[in-house]
Amino acid sequence: SAVISQKPSRDICQRGTSLTIQCQVDSQVTMMFWYRQQPGQSLTLIATANQGSEATYESGFVIDKFPISRPNLTFSTLTVSNMSPEDSSIYLCNHHRSGINSPLHFGNGTRLTVT
Amino acid sequence: GNSVTQMEGPVTLSEEAFLTINCTYTATGYPSLFWYVQYPGEGLQLLLKATKADDKGSNKGFEATYRKETTSFHLEKGSVQVSDSAVYFCALRRSAGGTSYGKLTFGQGTILTVHP
């Protein structure tokens, strides 16, 4: 399975600023996804990063707040814009390849704290 | 829509005890089912998976069987260790096709603490 590298692994940011998180996969994958895990909570899907087109956002998430890029089949970025303390979470990316038995692995995540 | 329900935690066990964490799901078609584990301060790791009814996923002494008749995927381990202390997430992925393919739906997570 493809290995996912995510960076930064953690960051502490001031409110009102923005942070861009990078997700690199070591081989081409069909789909990449971004999830958020708020403190003590489960994972919630933010959006699907589509190669060559705009990301597809889940209900409750908007492009202005979480702009996503997917310039090729191995890389994606998620930006958390105009941050507030409520954005303090772990942000994780994962990938999927075509094929029903393709497992879904995650990067180690980015632990974001907004002060 | 798809949903996953896990037994509420936290679960506290003594070392070598038997573990069961219940997971039931609601989905159309034939989803794939997964258990993920998150150790303290770490990311999410795939623990085991099953892609069709009656499949049994297993890894590191953990097992779960895909039961379509009861829409369940309960996680079991015969003898837990202190090192198994973590948060366990049950998840499903839609079987194939459509805009939801590849997306994971997670349960709320179950905290497991194992004491020596």
mmCIF file of C-alpha atoms in Angstrom:
data_model
loop_
_atom_site.group_PDB
_atom_site.id
_atom_site.type_symbol
_atom_site.label_atom_id
_atom_site.label_comp_id
_atom_site.label_asym_id
_atom_site.label_seq_id
_atom_site.Cartn_x
_atom_site.Cartn_y
_atom_site.Cartn_z
ATOM 1 C CA SER A 1 0.000 0.000 0.000
ATOM 2 C CA ALA A 2 1.054 3.583 -0.602
ATOM 3 C CA VAL A 3 2.808 5.340 2.258
ATOM 4 C CA ILE A 4 1.457 8.716 3.326
ATOM 5 C CA SER A 5 3.623 11.512 4.647
ATOM 6 C CA GLN A 6 1.948 14.467 6.245
ATOM 7 C CA LYS A 7 3.480 17.692 7.470
ATOM 8 C CA PRO A 8 3.736 19.519 9.668
ATOM 9 C CA SER A 9 3.149 16.898 12.337
ATOM 10 C CA ARG A 10 2.041 19.581 14.762
ATOM 11 C CA ASP A 11 1.806 23.329 15.006
ATOM 12 C CA ILE A 12 0.662 26.024 17.363
ATOM 13 C CA CYS A 13 -0.881 28.985 15.584
ATOM 14 C CA GLN A 14 -2.429 32.276 16.528
ATOM 15 C CA ARG A 15 -6.042 32.995 15.791
ATOM 16 C CA GLY A 16 -6.688 34.784 12.541
ATOM 17 C CA THR A 17 -3.755 33.160 10.762
ATOM 18 C CA SER A 18 -3.807 30.316 8.232
ATOM 19 C CA LEU A 19 -1.943 27.017 8.083
ATOM 20 C CA THR A 20 -1.357 24.810 5.062
ATOM 21 C CA ILE A 21 -0.986 21.084 5.647
ATOM 22 C CA GLN A 22 0.687 18.891 3.062
ATOM 23 C CA CYS A 23 -0.058 15.273 2.249
ATOM 24 C CA GLN A 24 2.302 13.290 0.040
ATOM 25 C CA VAL A 25 1.696 9.730 -1.130
ATOM 26 C CA ASP A 26 4.581 7.695 -2.480
ATOM 27 C CA SER A 27 2.583 6.359 -5.432
ATOM 28 C CA GLN A 28 -0.335 7.501 -7.549
ATOM 29 C CA VAL A 29 -3.724 7.106 -5.937
ATOM 30 C CA THR A 30 -7.194 7.694 -7.260
ATOM 31 C CA MET A 31 -8.685 9.547 -4.340
ATOM 32 C CA MET A 32 -7.401 11.582 -1.436
ATOM 33 C CA PHE A 33 -9.495 12.647 1.512
ATOM 34 C CA TRP A 34 -9.124 15.092 4.372
ATOM 35 C CA TYR A 35 -10.582 14.400 7.823
ATOM 36 C CA ARG A 36 -10.777 16.335 11.047
ATOM 37 C CA GLN A 37 -10.659 14.865 14.521
ATOM 38 C CA GLN A 38 -11.679 17.344 17.177
ATOM 39 C CA PRO A 39 -10.446 16.704 20.727
ATOM 40 C CA GLY A 40 -11.995 13.566 22.157
ATOM 41 C CA GLN A 41 -14.118 13.048 19.067
ATOM 42 C CA SER A 42 -14.278 10.737 16.116
ATOM 43 C CA LEU A 43 -13.183 11.559 12.594
ATOM 44 C CA THR A 44 -15.297 13.657 10.284
ATOM 45 C CA LEU A 45 -14.718 13.911 6.561
ATOM 46 C CA ILE A 46 -13.986 17.449 5.415
ATOM 47 C CA ALA A 47 -13.663 16.925 1.677
ATOM 48 C CA THR A 48 -12.515 14.780 -1.194
ATOM 49 C CA ALA A 49 -9.507 16.195 -3.014
ATOM 50 C CA ASN A 50 -10.039 15.757 -6.737
ATOM 51 C CA GLN A 51 -7.095 15.818 -9.088
ATOM 52 C CA GLY A 52 -7.483 18.591 -11.641
ATOM 53 C CA SER A 53 -10.754 19.960 -10.319
ATOM 54 C CA GLU A 54 -12.259 21.552 -7.238
ATOM 55 C CA ALA A 55 -12.548 19.577 -4.057
ATOM 56 C CA THR A 56 -15.896 18.145 -3.033
ATOM 57 C CA TYR A 57 -16.873 19.346 0.436
ATOM 58 C CA GLU A 58 -19.060 17.628 2.994
ATOM 59 C CA SER A 59 -21.939 19.333 4.677
ATOM 60 C CA GLY A 60 -20.716 21.910 7.159
ATOM 61 C CA PHE A 61 -17.385 22.537 5.438
ATOM 62 C CA VAL A 62 -16.746 25.264 2.869
ATOM 63 C CA ILE A 63 -13.998 26.095 0.456
ATOM 64 C CA ASP A 64 -13.331 29.534 1.903
ATOM 65 C CA LYS A 65 -12.474 28.032 5.267
ATOM 66 C CA PHE A 66 -10.705 24.883 4.047
ATOM 67 C CA PRO A 67 -9.251 25.462 0.577
ATOM 68 C CA ILE A 68 -7.769 22.286 -0.883
ATOM 69 C CA SER A 69 -5.389 21.705 -3.743
ATOM 70 C CA ARG A 70 -4.637 18.470 -5.603
ATOM 71 C CA PRO A 71 -2.151 19.296 -8.353
ATOM 72 C CA ASN A 72 -1.318 15.669 -9.147
ATOM 73 C CA LEU A 73 -2.084 12.084 -8.162
ATOM 74 C CA THR A 74 0.394 11.975 -5.286
ATOM 75 C CA PHE A 75 -0.010 15.286 -3.470
ATOM 76 C CA SER A 76 -2.644 17.420 -1.791
ATOM 77 C CA THR A 77 -2.784 20.367 0.576
ATOM 78 C CA LEU A 78 -5.421 21.518 3.035
ATOM 79 C CA THR A 79 -5.395 25.080 4.322
ATOM 80 C CA VAL A 80 -7.150 26.002 7.534
ATOM 81 C CA SER A 81 -7.964 29.665 7.064
ATOM 82 C CA ASN A 82 -8.598 32.468 9.527
ATOM 83 C CA MET A 83 -8.156 30.080 12.409
ATOM 84 C CA SER A 84 -9.968 30.208 15.718
ATOM 85 C CA PRO A 85 -9.500 28.030 18.816
ATOM 86 C CA GLU A 86 -12.402 25.874 17.585
ATOM 87 C CA ASP A 87 -10.161 24.735 14.732
ATOM 88 C CA SER A 88 -7.817 23.030 17.174
ATOM 89 C CA SER A 89 -7.937 19.438 15.964
ATOM 90 C CA ILE A 90 -5.977 16.678 14.362
ATOM 91 C CA TYR A 91 -6.202 16.877 10.582
ATOM 92 C CA LEU A 92 -5.608 13.655 8.697
ATOM 93 C CA CYS A 93 -5.398 12.722 5.075
ATOM 94 C CA ASN A 94 -5.911 9.335 3.555
ATOM 95 C CA HIS A 95 -6.102 7.812 0.136
ATOM 96 C CA HIS A 96 -7.916 5.230 -1.873
ATOM 97 C CA ARG A 97 -7.002 3.367 -5.004
ATOM 98 C CA SER A 98 -9.493 1.812 -7.351
ATOM 99 C CA GLY A 99 -10.266 -1.725 -6.376
ATOM 100 C CA ILE A 100 -12.661 -2.928 -3.764
ATOM 101 C CA ASN A 101 -9.966 -4.481 -1.605
ATOM 102 C CA SER A 102 -7.784 -1.422 -1.434
ATOM 103 C CA PRO A 103 -7.257 -0.631 2.253
ATOM 104 C CA LEU A 104 -7.458 2.928 3.438
ATOM 105 C CA HIS A 105 -4.388 4.128 5.269
ATOM 106 C CA PHE A 106 -3.896 7.399 7.065
ATOM 107 C CA GLY A 107 -0.987 9.718 7.479
ATOM 108 C CA ASN A 108 0.132 10.432 11.027
ATOM 109 C CA GLY A 109 -1.934 13.576 11.079
ATOM 110 C CA THR A 110 -1.275 17.208 11.892
ATOM 111 C CA ARG A 111 -2.027 18.207 15.465
ATOM 112 C CA LEU A 112 -3.097 21.836 15.338
ATOM 113 C CA THR A 113 -3.521 24.065 18.362
ATOM 114 C CA VAL A 114 -4.910 27.553 17.881
ATOM 115 C CA THR A 115 -4.349 30.045 20.663
ATOM 116 C CA GLY B 1 -27.188 7.385 4.785
ATOM 117 C CA ASN B 2 -24.380 5.330 6.224
ATOM 118 C CA SER B 3 -23.779 5.229 9.950
ATOM 119 C CA VAL B 4 -21.714 3.316 12.478
ATOM 120 C CA THR B 5 -22.546 2.826 16.135
ATOM 121 C CA GLN B 6 -20.004 1.612 18.656
ATOM 122 C CA MET B 7 -20.505 0.586 22.239
ATOM 123 C CA GLU B 8 -19.912 3.425 24.579
ATOM 124 C CA GLY B 9 -16.772 3.479 26.608
ATOM 125 C CA PRO B 10 -14.526 3.822 28.261
ATOM 126 C CA VAL B 11 -13.757 0.150 28.670
ATOM 127 C CA THR B 12 -11.403 -0.778 31.499
ATOM 128 C CA LEU B 13 -9.976 -4.282 31.728
ATOM 129 C CA SER B 14 -7.287 -6.152 33.556
ATOM 130 C CA GLU B 15 -4.447 -7.669 31.606
ATOM 131 C CA GLU B 16 -5.305 -11.033 30.011
ATOM 132 C CA ALA B 17 -9.041 -10.324 30.115
ATOM 133 C CA PHE B 18 -11.291 -10.960 27.127
ATOM 134 C CA LEU B 19 -12.229 -7.936 25.064
ATOM 135 C CA THR B 20 -15.332 -7.259 23.022
ATOM 136 C CA ILE B 21 -16.132 -3.890 21.494
ATOM 137 C CA ASN B 22 -19.473 -3.895 19.735
ATOM 138 C CA CYS B 23 -19.989 -2.223 16.389
ATOM 139 C CA THR B 24 -23.140 -2.128 14.295
ATOM 140 C CA TYR B 25 -23.706 -0.329 11.052
ATOM 141 C CA THR B 26 -26.362 0.978 8.713
ATOM 142 C CA ALA B 27 -25.571 1.063 5.036
ATOM 143 C CA THR B 28 -27.002 0.277 1.661
ATOM 144 C CA GLY B 29 -25.429 -2.470 -0.339
ATOM 145 C CA TYR B 30 -22.377 -4.306 0.868
ATOM 146 C CA PRO B 31 -19.910 -1.981 2.562
ATOM 147 C CA SER B 32 -16.387 -2.828 3.571
ATOM 148 C CA LEU B 33 -15.794 -2.717 7.308
ATOM 149 C CA PHE B 34 -12.729 -1.650 9.212
ATOM 150 C CA TRP B 35 -11.310 -1.326 12.679
ATOM 151 C CA TYR B 36 -8.775 1.407 13.269
ATOM 152 C CA VAL B 37 -6.685 1.974 16.388
ATOM 153 C CA GLN B 38 -5.262 5.220 17.716
ATOM 154 C CA TYR B 39 -2.582 4.949 20.379
ATOM 155 C CA PRO B 40 -2.062 7.923 22.694
ATOM 156 C CA GLY B 41 -0.557 10.857 20.836
ATOM 157 C CA GLU B 42 -0.399 9.000 17.547
ATOM 158 C CA GLY B 43 -2.241 8.889 14.260
ATOM 159 C CA LEU B 44 -4.758 6.347 13.040
ATOM 160 C CA GLN B 45 -3.669 2.843 12.121
ATOM 161 C CA LEU B 46 -5.650 0.258 10.226
ATOM 162 C CA LEU B 47 -6.066 -2.721 12.546
ATOM 163 C CA LEU B 48 -8.123 -5.098 10.412
ATOM 164 C CA LYS B 49 -10.735 -5.184 7.691
ATOM 165 C CA ALA B 50 -13.389 -7.324 6.035
ATOM 166 C CA THR B 51 -14.868 -6.720 2.624
ATOM 167 C CA LYS B 52 -17.755 -9.164 2.408
ATOM 168 C CA ALA B 53 -20.217 -11.048 4.550
ATOM 169 C CA ASP B 54 -18.748 -13.765 6.789
ATOM 170 C CA ASP B 55 -15.200 -12.511 6.214
ATOM 171 C CA LYS B 56 -13.078 -12.502 9.328
ATOM 172 C CA GLY B 57 -10.437 -9.836 9.683
ATOM 173 C CA SER B 58 -7.594 -10.492 12.083
ATOM 174 C CA ASN B 59 -4.383 -8.830 13.213
ATOM 175 C CA LYS B 60 -2.267 -8.743 16.385
ATOM 176 C CA GLY B 61 -4.631 -11.158 18.126
ATOM 177 C CA PHE B 62 -7.690 -9.050 17.338
ATOM 178 C CA GLU B 63 -10.535 -10.470 15.276
ATOM 179 C CA ALA B 64 -13.806 -9.233 13.839
ATOM 180 C CA THR B 65 -16.339 -11.050 11.668
ATOM 181 C CA TYR B 66 -18.559 -9.316 9.127
ATOM 182 C CA ARG B 67 -22.104 -10.351 10.038
ATOM 183 C CA LYS B 68 -24.543 -9.108 7.468
ATOM 184 C CA GLU B 69 -27.573 -10.666 9.141
ATOM 185 C CA THR B 70 -26.971 -8.628 12.282
ATOM 186 C CA THR B 71 -25.160 -5.729 10.530
ATOM 187 C CA SER B 72 -22.337 -6.067 13.023
ATOM 188 C CA PHE B 73 -18.561 -6.139 13.106
ATOM 189 C CA HIS B 74 -17.642 -6.673 16.742
ATOM 190 C CA LEU B 75 -13.987 -6.501 17.730
ATOM 191 C CA GLU B 76 -12.632 -9.258 19.987
ATOM 192 C CA LYS B 77 -9.376 -10.251 21.586
ATOM 193 C CA GLY B 78 -8.896 -13.225 23.820
ATOM 194 C CA SER B 79 -6.262 -11.772 26.119
ATOM 195 C CA VAL B 80 -5.553 -8.051 26.202
ATOM 196 C CA GLN B 81 -2.263 -6.459 27.156
ATOM 197 C CA VAL B 82 -1.441 -3.099 28.667
ATOM 198 C CA SER B 83 -0.032 -2.100 25.290
ATOM 199 C CA ASP B 84 -3.511 -2.483 23.756
ATOM 200 C CA SER B 85 -4.672 0.626 25.614
ATOM 201 C CA ALA B 86 -5.862 2.944 22.861
ATOM 202 C CA VAL B 87 -8.951 4.322 21.160
ATOM 203 C CA TYR B 88 -10.633 1.928 18.732
ATOM 204 C CA PHE B 89 -12.753 3.129 15.812
ATOM 205 C CA CYS B 90 -15.111 1.065 13.729
ATOM 206 C CA ALA B 91 -15.644 2.362 10.206
ATOM 207 C CA LEU B 92 -17.330 1.474 6.971
ATOM 208 C CA ARG B 93 -16.745 2.295 3.348
ATOM 209 C CA ARG B 94 -19.377 2.129 0.681
ATOM 210 C CA SER B 95 -18.979 -0.924 -1.513
ATOM 211 C CA ALA B 96 -18.460 0.563 -4.965
ATOM 212 C CA GLY B 97 -19.280 3.373 -7.313
ATOM 213 C CA GLY B 98 -20.916 6.732 -6.877
ATOM 214 C CA THR B 99 -19.700 9.888 -5.265
ATOM 215 C CA SER B 100 -19.410 8.308 -1.825
ATOM 216 C CA TYR B 101 -16.946 5.638 -2.872
ATOM 217 C CA GLY B 102 -13.760 5.679 -0.854
ATOM 218 C CA LYS B 103 -15.201 7.785 1.948
ATOM 219 C CA LEU B 104 -15.064 6.367 5.445
ATOM 220 C CA THR B 105 -17.831 6.736 8.000
ATOM 221 C CA PHE B 106 -16.589 6.331 11.556
ATOM 222 C CA GLY B 107 -18.134 5.300 14.805
ATOM 223 C CA GLN B 108 -17.601 7.517 17.810
ATOM 224 C CA GLY B 109 -14.631 5.557 19.121
ATOM 225 C CA THR B 110 -14.182 3.432 22.226
ATOM 226 C CA ILE B 111 -11.453 4.147 24.735
ATOM 227 C CA LEU B 112 -9.821 0.983 26.056
ATOM 228 C CA THR B 113 -7.637 1.040 29.148
ATOM 229 C CA VAL B 114 -5.883 -2.134 30.244
ATOM 230 C CA HIS B 115 -4.422 -2.308 33.750
ATOM 231 C CA PRO B 116 -1.574 -4.617 34.789
#
